[in-house]
Amino acid sequence: MNNQLFEEFSKVSSKEWKNQIQYELKGLDYNDTLVWESLEGIKVRPFYHSDVDNAPLQVNTKTAEHKIVQRIYVYDVSKSIAKALDALKRGAEVIYFTIDATTIDSTSLLSQLPKEITYFFTFTFLNQSKQAVLSKWAIDNGYTIHLLVDPIHQLVSDGNWYDNLTTDFTQVNDLLVACTNAHIYVNATAYQNAGANMVQQIAYTLNHLNEYLTRVETPKQTIFIEVAVGSNYFFEIAKLRATRILVATLLEEYNITANFELIAIPTKRNKTLYDYNVNMLRTTTECMSAILGGTDYISNLAYDAIYHKENEFGDRIARNQLLILKQESYFDTVNNPVEGTYYIENLTQQMAEKALEIFKQIEKADGLITSLIEGTIQRKINESAQAEQEAFDNGKEVLLGTNKYPNPLDQMSHELELYPFVKQNPRKTLIVPIIERRLAEQYEQNRLAEEKSKQQ
């Protein structure tokens, strides 16, 4: 076989390409016409070339080994057991439990499930002694579990600690020291869902992690980082790769040998109430970005999650999307498939550099927690969210079926089982919480009001 298939063609340099493009523009400026800048300040060129772009970055991802995760919010133990068993039978590989109250017996939940599966546990409370009981029981009975506790996320999303800074970190540290299956956990989903741009998301994730590295014992267990993924396909791939680069760099600075793994879930920010089936298209590309970007665990968001209670149909469709990607689209075949793609490598490099600058600025200002208390992080996120909201309102940021090609006959007021908008709950908090808000909320509220006026 002739390995020199293209030997007869002469190589074309990036300069020659640019000259030809400039000629075709007939006098228009190359940079003004074809180079555009994202909300993150990242410049995107019309083409990338080996003689000007960086060599492949050292980002070792295990795309072929990613695991499909089923999330279960536990409010009833027997129903959660049944749901977990059904999900495992239908293709889920990992179960991610969120425990809602201290009254729930996590050991009885686990005792009815198979031992060969990995289980994540997150909690809406912090109770070191109760979580330590679950840890010991799992070890004694041969279960693989990961206890994920993140009081900083509690502060970020709620505005208050579980108790207070000192007590919360003492409990986390005691849990990490006593339990080999308890982990440093960074839940960074709130930053994306509230409207932070991608560079900010990476930086705040890094600052979030750094707070734990400076306040608890040196971790020996795997560190878990959870991120939300949006629909800017190539940018999101680059975001996860940049996150991997910077987290690895930070751990190296601390001389920490602990491994870290990424958990990904689609964002809620671009999901819509009207023309809700488009949400399935959005989550499909978001899951693709997450897998190609190197997430270790991927869970999907049901197409109707913003307005329906958990239901078997929505969960099954969401899980099947992941199964099709993994088993029928060959996403379980190649590790690190985007390595060497000049465009993505360039985006990754730009994001990492810009995020590192923000990270350094926050650390100079005494870290993430201090910046949250002073309101700096909230202000920056609000600025980014407002810029994105204006782009949506002006039609530059498109959500099909909502601000582009809406179906005027679509009626949704009778479908609402959950309140799909930001809930107002004025109360005293230590910091202004970072509120998750969807882009289409105001548009949807206006349409629902029109529906109700027509029904009267």
Short mmCIF file of C-alpha atoms in Angstrom, two decimals:
data_model
loop_
_atom_site.label_atom_id
_atom_site.label_comp_id
_atom_site.label_asym_id
_atom_site.label_seq_id
_atom_site.Cartn_x
_atom_site.Cartn_y
_atom_site.Cartn_z
CA MET A 1 0.00 0.00 0.00
CA ASN A 2 1.30 3.44 -0.91
CA ASN A 3 1.73 5.40 2.36
CA GLN A 4 2.64 8.57 0.44
CA LEU A 5 -0.88 9.10 -0.89
CA PHE A 6 -0.62 12.88 -0.99
CA GLU A 7 3.05 13.11 -1.88
CA GLU A 8 2.27 14.52 -5.33
CA PHE A 9 0.58 17.58 -3.79
CA SER A 10 2.79 20.43 -2.67
CA LYS A 11 2.43 21.63 0.92
CA VAL A 12 0.61 24.89 1.48
CA SER A 13 1.83 27.09 4.31
CA SER A 14 -0.45 29.07 6.61
CA LYS A 15 0.89 32.28 5.05
CA GLU A 16 -0.16 31.11 1.57
CA TRP A 17 -3.62 30.18 2.85
CA LYS A 18 -4.01 33.58 4.48
CA ASN A 19 -2.86 35.39 1.33
CA GLN A 20 -5.40 33.48 -0.76
CA ILE A 21 -8.17 34.24 1.72
CA GLN A 22 -7.20 37.91 1.72
CA TYR A 23 -7.37 37.92 -2.07
CA GLU A 24 -10.84 36.34 -2.03
CA LEU A 25 -12.06 38.97 0.45
CA LYS A 26 -11.54 41.62 -2.29
CA GLY A 27 -10.20 44.30 0.00
CA LEU A 28 -12.12 43.51 3.19
CA ASP A 29 -10.03 43.29 6.34
CA TYR A 30 -9.17 39.69 7.28
CA ASN A 31 -9.35 40.19 11.06
CA ASP A 32 -12.54 42.26 11.04
CA THR A 33 -14.33 39.94 8.63
CA LEU A 34 -13.30 36.41 9.59
CA VAL A 35 -11.79 36.50 13.10
CA TRP A 36 -14.46 36.64 15.82
CA GLU A 37 -14.25 36.85 19.57
CA SER A 38 -16.28 34.80 22.05
CA LEU A 39 -17.83 36.06 25.29
CA GLU A 40 -14.73 34.67 27.01
CA GLY A 41 -12.46 36.91 24.94
CA ILE A 42 -11.16 33.99 22.90
CA LYS A 43 -10.31 34.81 19.29
CA VAL A 44 -11.41 32.24 16.72
CA ARG A 45 -9.69 32.17 13.35
CA PRO A 46 -11.11 30.78 10.07
CA PHE A 47 -8.40 28.13 9.80
CA TYR A 48 -5.63 26.48 11.81
CA HIS A 49 -2.35 25.09 10.53
CA SER A 50 0.50 22.94 11.79
CA ASP A 51 3.17 25.57 11.13
CA VAL A 52 1.64 28.16 13.47
CA ASP A 53 -0.38 26.18 16.00
CA ASN A 54 0.91 24.36 19.04
CA ALA A 55 1.97 20.74 19.15
CA PRO A 56 -0.55 18.42 20.84
CA LEU A 57 -1.09 19.24 24.49
CA GLN A 58 -0.42 16.58 27.10
CA VAL A 59 -4.01 15.86 28.14
CA ASN A 60 -4.41 12.17 28.80
CA THR A 61 -8.08 11.31 28.68
CA LYS A 62 -9.68 7.88 28.79
CA THR A 63 -12.66 8.50 26.55
CA ALA A 64 -13.23 4.82 25.86
CA GLU A 65 -13.57 4.10 29.59
CA HIS A 66 -16.22 6.70 30.46
CA LYS A 67 -19.08 5.42 32.64
CA ILE A 68 -22.81 6.05 32.23
CA VAL A 69 -24.30 7.41 35.45
CA GLN A 70 -27.90 7.27 36.68
CA ARG A 71 -28.77 9.94 39.26
CA ILE A 72 -31.37 9.15 41.90
CA TYR A 73 -32.71 11.66 44.40
CA VAL A 74 -33.56 9.59 47.46
CA TYR A 75 -36.71 10.51 49.35
CA ASP A 76 -38.14 6.99 49.56
CA VAL A 77 -35.70 4.08 50.08
CA SER A 78 -37.81 1.30 48.52
CA LYS A 79 -38.62 3.35 45.40
CA SER A 80 -34.96 4.35 45.03
CA ILE A 81 -33.87 0.70 45.23
CA ALA A 82 -36.35 -0.26 42.53
CA LYS A 83 -35.25 2.62 40.32
CA ALA A 84 -31.56 1.78 40.76
CA LEU A 85 -32.10 -1.90 39.88
CA ASP A 86 -34.12 -0.96 36.81
CA ALA A 87 -31.49 1.56 35.67
CA LEU A 88 -28.71 -1.00 36.04
CA LYS A 89 -30.70 -3.55 34.09
CA ARG A 90 -31.22 -0.99 31.31
CA GLY A 91 -27.57 0.01 30.87
CA ALA A 92 -26.50 2.34 33.67
CA GLU A 93 -23.02 1.57 34.98
CA VAL A 94 -22.83 3.81 38.05
CA ILE A 95 -25.53 4.99 40.47
CA TYR A 96 -25.32 8.51 41.90
CA PHE A 97 -27.50 8.92 44.99
CA THR A 98 -28.44 12.26 46.51
CA ILE A 99 -29.56 11.69 50.10
CA ASP A 100 -32.24 14.16 51.10
CA ALA A 101 -32.43 13.83 54.89
CA THR A 102 -30.64 12.40 57.91
CA THR A 103 -33.65 10.13 58.53
CA ILE A 104 -32.88 8.07 55.40
CA ASP A 105 -31.05 4.81 56.14
CA SER A 106 -28.35 4.69 53.47
CA THR A 107 -27.14 1.24 54.54
CA SER A 108 -30.54 -0.35 53.96
CA LEU A 109 -30.61 1.35 50.56
CA LEU A 110 -27.23 -0.07 49.61
CA SER A 111 -27.82 -3.54 51.05
CA GLN A 112 -30.41 -4.34 48.37
CA LEU A 113 -28.11 -3.46 45.46
CA PRO A 114 -25.35 -5.42 43.68
CA LYS A 115 -21.80 -5.13 45.04
CA GLU A 116 -19.97 -5.04 41.71
CA ILE A 117 -21.34 -1.55 40.90
CA THR A 118 -19.82 1.80 41.92
CA TYR A 119 -22.06 4.14 43.93
CA PHE A 120 -21.71 7.88 44.51
CA PHE A 121 -23.34 9.50 47.52
CA THR A 122 -23.95 13.22 47.91
CA PHE A 123 -25.93 14.77 50.73
CA THR A 124 -28.13 17.81 51.31
CA PHE A 125 -26.68 17.98 54.84
CA LEU A 126 -23.31 17.54 56.55
CA ASN A 127 -23.18 14.96 59.32
CA GLN A 128 -19.72 13.47 59.65
CA SER A 129 -20.70 10.74 62.12
CA LYS A 130 -23.66 9.50 60.04
CA GLN A 131 -21.64 9.55 56.82
CA ALA A 132 -18.78 7.71 58.55
CA VAL A 133 -21.24 4.94 59.52
CA LEU A 134 -22.18 4.49 55.85
CA SER A 135 -18.49 4.50 54.89
CA LYS A 136 -17.58 1.75 57.37
CA TRP A 137 -20.63 -0.37 56.53
CA ALA A 138 -19.79 -0.22 52.81
CA ILE A 139 -16.18 -1.28 53.41
CA ASP A 140 -17.18 -4.09 55.78
CA ASN A 141 -19.72 -5.42 53.29
CA GLY A 142 -17.61 -5.14 50.14
CA TYR A 143 -19.32 -2.19 48.41
CA THR A 144 -17.47 0.39 46.33
CA ILE A 145 -18.83 3.80 47.24
CA HIS A 146 -17.60 7.38 46.99
CA LEU A 147 -18.82 9.85 49.62
CA LEU A 148 -18.82 13.31 48.09
CA VAL A 149 -19.06 16.26 50.48
CA ASP A 150 -18.73 19.89 49.36
CA PRO A 151 -19.62 22.59 51.91
CA ILE A 152 -18.31 25.30 49.56
CA HIS A 153 -21.02 24.37 47.05
CA GLN A 154 -23.51 24.69 49.91
CA LEU A 155 -22.23 28.21 50.54
CA VAL A 156 -22.25 29.09 46.85
CA SER A 157 -25.78 27.88 46.11
CA ASP A 158 -27.51 28.55 49.44
CA GLY A 159 -25.63 31.57 50.75
CA ASN A 160 -24.85 29.92 54.09
CA TRP A 161 -22.60 27.14 55.35
CA TYR A 162 -24.17 23.99 56.73
CA ASP A 163 -23.03 25.27 60.14
CA ASN A 164 -20.07 27.64 59.81
CA LEU A 165 -16.72 27.67 58.02
CA THR A 166 -14.69 26.19 60.86
CA THR A 167 -17.14 23.45 61.79
CA ASP A 168 -17.83 22.46 58.19
CA PHE A 169 -14.17 22.11 57.28
CA THR A 170 -13.42 20.26 60.51
CA GLN A 171 -16.12 17.71 59.68
CA VAL A 172 -14.86 17.33 56.10
CA ASN A 173 -11.28 16.88 57.27
CA ASP A 174 -12.28 14.31 59.92
CA LEU A 175 -14.28 12.41 57.30
CA LEU A 176 -11.38 12.37 54.84
CA VAL A 177 -8.93 11.18 57.49
CA ALA A 178 -11.20 8.48 58.87
CA CYS A 179 -12.76 7.16 55.65
CA THR A 180 -10.86 5.93 52.63
CA ASN A 181 -14.02 6.18 50.51
CA ALA A 182 -14.68 9.87 51.35
CA HIS A 183 -13.33 12.36 48.83
CA ILE A 184 -12.59 15.99 48.19
CA TYR A 185 -15.43 16.97 45.91
CA VAL A 186 -15.80 20.14 43.86
CA ASN A 187 -19.33 20.70 42.56
CA ALA A 188 -18.76 23.46 40.02
CA THR A 189 -22.12 23.15 38.22
CA ALA A 190 -23.59 26.30 39.80
CA TYR A 191 -21.08 28.54 38.05
CA GLN A 192 -22.16 27.38 34.59
CA ASN A 193 -25.86 27.24 35.38
CA ALA A 194 -25.76 30.79 36.73
CA GLY A 195 -24.16 32.18 33.56
CA ALA A 196 -20.41 32.28 34.18
CA ASN A 197 -18.47 32.10 30.93
CA MET A 198 -16.26 29.11 30.28
CA VAL A 199 -12.98 30.72 31.33
CA GLN A 200 -14.60 31.82 34.61
CA GLN A 201 -15.96 28.32 35.16
CA ILE A 202 -12.49 26.81 34.84
CA ALA A 203 -10.92 29.44 37.09
CA TYR A 204 -13.57 29.21 39.82
CA THR A 205 -13.36 25.42 39.75
CA LEU A 206 -9.62 25.71 40.33
CA ASN A 207 -10.08 28.24 43.15
CA HIS A 208 -12.80 26.04 44.64
CA LEU A 209 -10.41 23.08 44.70
CA ASN A 210 -7.58 25.20 46.08
CA GLU A 211 -9.68 26.09 49.14
CA TYR A 212 -9.82 22.40 50.05
CA LEU A 213 -6.14 21.81 49.34
CA THR A 214 -5.20 24.59 51.75
CA ARG A 215 -7.72 23.74 54.49
CA VAL A 216 -7.77 19.94 54.81
CA GLU A 217 -5.25 17.14 55.17
CA THR A 218 -3.30 16.23 52.04
CA PRO A 219 -5.70 13.96 50.14
CA LYS A 220 -4.73 10.39 49.35
CA GLN A 221 -8.08 9.49 47.82
CA THR A 222 -9.24 10.38 44.32
CA ILE A 223 -10.53 13.95 43.97
CA PHE A 224 -13.85 14.34 42.13
CA ILE A 225 -14.80 17.44 40.16
CA GLU A 226 -18.30 17.87 38.75
CA VAL A 227 -18.99 20.27 35.89
CA ALA A 228 -21.97 21.32 33.81
CA VAL A 229 -21.59 21.29 30.02
CA GLY A 230 -23.22 23.70 27.57
CA SER A 231 -23.92 23.47 23.84
CA ASN A 232 -20.92 25.37 22.41
CA TYR A 233 -19.59 22.07 21.11
CA PHE A 234 -15.87 22.60 20.50
CA PHE A 235 -15.49 25.17 23.27
CA GLU A 236 -16.93 22.73 25.81
CA ILE A 237 -14.50 20.02 24.72
CA ALA A 238 -11.69 22.51 25.21
CA LYS A 239 -13.11 23.59 28.58
CA LEU A 240 -12.84 20.10 30.02
CA ARG A 241 -9.36 19.62 28.61
CA ALA A 242 -8.21 22.96 30.02
CA THR A 243 -9.71 21.99 33.38
CA ARG A 244 -7.70 18.76 33.34
CA ILE A 245 -4.47 20.62 32.53
CA LEU A 246 -4.89 23.19 35.29
CA VAL A 247 -6.07 20.75 37.97
CA ALA A 248 -3.08 18.51 37.24
CA THR A 249 -0.79 21.55 37.44
CA LEU A 250 -2.28 22.64 40.76
CA LEU A 251 -1.92 19.20 42.32
CA GLU A 252 1.67 19.05 41.11
CA GLU A 253 2.39 22.38 42.83
CA TYR A 254 1.18 20.86 46.10
CA ASN A 255 3.16 17.69 45.39
CA ILE A 256 -0.08 15.72 45.64
CA THR A 257 -0.13 12.36 43.91
CA ALA A 258 -3.86 11.73 44.34
CA ASN A 259 -5.75 11.05 41.14
CA PHE A 260 -8.68 13.24 40.05
CA GLU A 261 -11.72 12.38 37.96
CA LEU A 262 -14.39 14.45 36.23
CA ILE A 263 -18.15 14.02 36.47
CA ALA A 264 -20.21 15.84 33.82
CA ILE A 265 -23.87 16.68 33.33
CA PRO A 266 -25.60 18.89 30.73
CA THR A 267 -26.38 22.44 31.78
CA LYS A 268 -29.87 23.62 32.68
CA ARG A 269 -29.18 27.15 31.44
CA ASN A 270 -30.16 26.61 27.80
CA LYS A 271 -33.04 24.21 28.41
CA THR A 272 -36.50 25.37 27.40
CA LEU A 273 -40.08 24.86 28.40
CA TYR A 274 -41.51 25.39 24.91
CA ASP A 275 -40.54 23.03 22.08
CA TYR A 276 -39.05 20.86 24.80
CA ASN A 277 -38.04 18.05 22.45
CA VAL A 278 -35.18 20.25 21.25
CA ASN A 279 -33.72 19.72 24.73
CA MET A 280 -32.85 16.19 23.61
CA LEU A 281 -30.74 17.57 20.78
CA ARG A 282 -29.01 19.95 23.17
CA THR A 283 -28.21 17.27 25.72
CA THR A 284 -26.93 14.94 23.00
CA THR A 285 -24.29 17.40 21.79
CA GLU A 286 -23.47 18.36 25.38
CA CYS A 287 -22.86 14.75 26.34
CA MET A 288 -20.73 14.32 23.22
CA SER A 289 -18.61 17.32 24.22
CA ALA A 290 -18.24 15.98 27.75
CA ILE A 291 -17.13 12.53 26.59
CA LEU A 292 -14.72 13.84 23.94
CA GLY A 293 -13.40 16.38 26.43
CA GLY A 294 -12.42 13.59 28.77
CA THR A 295 -15.05 13.21 31.46
CA ASP A 296 -14.78 9.99 33.44
CA TYR A 297 -18.46 9.85 34.39
CA ILE A 298 -21.37 11.19 32.37
CA SER A 299 -24.99 11.55 33.43
CA ASN A 300 -27.69 13.03 31.25
CA LEU A 301 -30.48 15.51 31.93
CA ALA A 302 -34.00 14.40 31.01
CA TYR A 303 -35.60 16.50 28.27
CA ASP A 304 -38.46 17.43 30.64
CA ALA A 305 -36.42 17.84 33.83
CA ILE A 306 -37.22 21.54 34.26
CA TYR A 307 -40.99 21.12 34.42
CA HIS A 308 -41.80 17.43 35.11
CA LYS A 309 -41.14 15.37 38.19
CA GLU A 310 -38.80 12.42 37.73
CA ASN A 311 -40.46 9.89 35.47
CA GLU A 312 -39.50 6.58 33.87
CA PHE A 313 -39.91 7.80 30.28
CA GLY A 314 -37.71 10.87 30.66
CA ASP A 315 -35.03 8.90 32.51
CA ARG A 316 -35.07 6.12 29.91
CA ILE A 317 -34.69 8.50 26.96
CA ALA A 318 -31.82 10.33 28.70
CA ARG A 319 -30.03 7.08 29.50
CA ASN A 320 -30.57 5.72 25.97
CA GLN A 321 -28.93 8.81 24.50
CA LEU A 322 -25.77 7.88 26.40
CA LEU A 323 -26.04 4.21 25.44
CA ILE A 324 -26.31 5.12 21.75
CA LEU A 325 -23.24 7.36 22.00
CA LYS A 326 -21.23 4.72 23.78
CA GLN A 327 -22.33 1.50 22.10
CA GLU A 328 -23.48 2.56 18.62
CA SER A 329 -21.43 5.70 17.91
CA TYR A 330 -18.07 4.16 18.95
CA PHE A 331 -17.40 6.60 21.78
CA ASP A 332 -16.04 3.62 23.71
CA THR A 333 -13.37 2.83 21.10
CA VAL A 334 -10.70 5.55 21.16
CA ASN A 335 -8.94 7.29 24.03
CA ASN A 336 -8.09 10.98 23.65
CA PRO A 337 -9.72 11.26 20.20
CA VAL A 338 -9.35 15.05 19.87
CA GLU A 339 -5.59 15.09 20.49
CA GLY A 340 -3.79 17.01 17.77
CA THR A 341 -6.85 18.81 16.38
CA TYR A 342 -5.37 22.26 15.91
CA TYR A 343 -8.61 24.18 16.57
CA ILE A 344 -9.46 22.42 19.84
CA GLU A 345 -5.84 22.48 21.01
CA ASN A 346 -5.73 26.23 20.36
CA LEU A 347 -8.98 26.81 22.24
CA THR A 348 -7.72 24.69 25.12
CA GLN A 349 -4.49 26.68 25.32
CA GLN A 350 -6.30 30.03 25.29
CA MET A 351 -8.83 28.94 27.91
CA ALA A 352 -6.16 27.54 30.22
CA GLU A 353 -4.06 30.70 30.01
CA LYS A 354 -6.99 33.05 30.62
CA ALA A 355 -8.39 30.92 33.45
CA LEU A 356 -5.01 30.75 35.13
CA GLU A 357 -4.84 34.56 35.18
CA ILE A 358 -8.26 34.77 36.87
CA PHE A 359 -7.24 32.05 39.33
CA LYS A 360 -4.12 34.02 40.30
CA GLN A 361 -6.11 37.23 40.75
CA ILE A 362 -8.56 35.51 43.10
CA GLU A 363 -5.78 33.88 45.10
CA LYS A 364 -4.07 37.27 45.47
CA ALA A 365 -7.38 38.51 46.90
CA ASP A 366 -7.24 35.74 49.56
CA GLY A 367 -9.09 33.02 47.69
CA LEU A 368 -12.56 32.02 46.55
CA ILE A 369 -14.32 32.14 49.93
CA THR A 370 -13.15 35.69 50.65
CA SER A 371 -14.13 36.75 47.11
CA LEU A 372 -17.58 35.22 47.62
CA ILE A 373 -18.03 37.05 50.92
CA GLU A 374 -16.97 40.32 49.28
CA GLY A 375 -19.31 39.64 46.33
CA THR A 376 -16.59 39.76 43.66
CA ILE A 377 -17.40 36.35 42.16
CA GLN A 378 -21.13 37.05 42.10
CA ARG A 379 -20.59 40.38 40.33
CA LYS A 380 -18.36 38.84 37.66
CA ILE A 381 -20.83 36.02 37.02
CA ASN A 382 -23.72 38.49 36.82
CA GLU A 383 -21.82 40.53 34.24
CA SER A 384 -21.21 37.45 32.09
CA ALA A 385 -24.77 36.22 32.53
CA GLN A 386 -26.16 39.62 31.55
CA ALA A 387 -24.02 39.72 28.41
CA GLU A 388 -25.30 36.27 27.43
CA GLN A 389 -28.88 37.24 28.29
CA GLU A 390 -28.66 40.33 26.07
CA ALA A 391 -27.33 38.17 23.23
CA PHE A 392 -30.33 35.86 23.69
CA ASP A 393 -32.81 38.75 23.90
CA ASN A 394 -31.33 40.26 20.72
CA GLY A 395 -31.43 36.95 18.86
CA LYS A 396 -27.65 36.57 18.62
CA GLU A 397 -27.75 33.64 21.07
CA VAL A 398 -30.26 31.26 19.48
CA LEU A 399 -32.44 28.68 21.19
CA LEU A 400 -34.45 26.96 18.48
CA GLY A 401 -38.14 26.78 19.23
CA THR A 402 -37.86 29.67 21.67
CA ASN A 403 -36.36 32.88 20.30
CA LYS A 404 -35.98 31.34 16.81
CA TYR A 405 -38.79 29.54 14.96
CA PRO A 406 -41.16 29.30 17.95
CA ASN A 407 -44.38 27.34 17.58
CA PRO A 408 -47.17 29.79 18.49
CA LEU A 409 -49.62 26.91 18.99
CA ASP A 410 -47.47 25.26 21.66
CA GLN A 411 -49.31 25.27 25.02
CA MET A 412 -47.43 24.42 28.24
CA SER A 413 -49.40 25.79 31.21
CA HIS A 414 -51.14 22.42 31.72
CA GLU A 415 -47.83 20.50 31.69
CA LEU A 416 -46.15 22.13 34.68
CA GLU A 417 -45.56 19.68 37.54
CA LEU A 418 -42.55 21.67 38.76
CA TYR A 419 -42.06 25.42 38.94
CA PRO A 420 -39.52 26.03 36.14
CA PHE A 421 -38.34 29.50 37.16
CA VAL A 422 -36.09 31.01 39.80
CA LYS A 423 -37.84 30.82 43.17
CA GLN A 424 -37.75 33.99 45.24
CA ASN A 425 -36.98 33.33 48.91
CA PRO A 426 -35.68 36.50 50.60
CA ARG A 427 -33.77 35.69 53.78
CA LYS A 428 -30.60 36.58 55.62
CA THR A 429 -27.49 34.87 54.25
CA LEU A 430 -23.76 35.14 54.79
CA ILE A 431 -23.16 35.80 51.08
CA VAL A 432 -25.35 36.57 48.08
CA PRO A 433 -25.95 33.05 46.68
CA ILE A 434 -25.10 32.25 43.09
CA ILE A 435 -28.52 31.65 41.57
CA GLU A 436 -28.97 29.28 38.65
CA ARG A 437 -31.12 30.90 35.97
CA ARG A 438 -32.16 29.75 32.51
CA LEU A 439 -31.87 32.08 29.50
CA ALA A 440 -35.47 31.60 28.38
CA GLU A 441 -37.20 32.27 31.72
CA GLN A 442 -38.58 35.74 31.01
CA TYR A 443 -39.68 34.76 27.51
CA GLU A 444 -41.48 31.68 28.89
CA GLN A 445 -43.17 33.61 31.68
CA ASN A 446 -44.55 36.04 29.12
CA ARG A 447 -45.90 33.20 26.97
CA LEU A 448 -47.48 31.46 29.96
CA ALA A 449 -49.17 34.73 30.91
CA GLU A 450 -50.56 35.00 27.35
CA GLU A 451 -51.84 31.42 27.58
CA LYS A 452 -53.68 32.13 30.82
CA SER A 453 -55.19 35.35 29.49
CA LYS A 454 -56.59 33.49 26.49
CA GLN A 455 -58.03 30.77 28.71
CA GLN A 456 -59.97 33.26 30.85
#
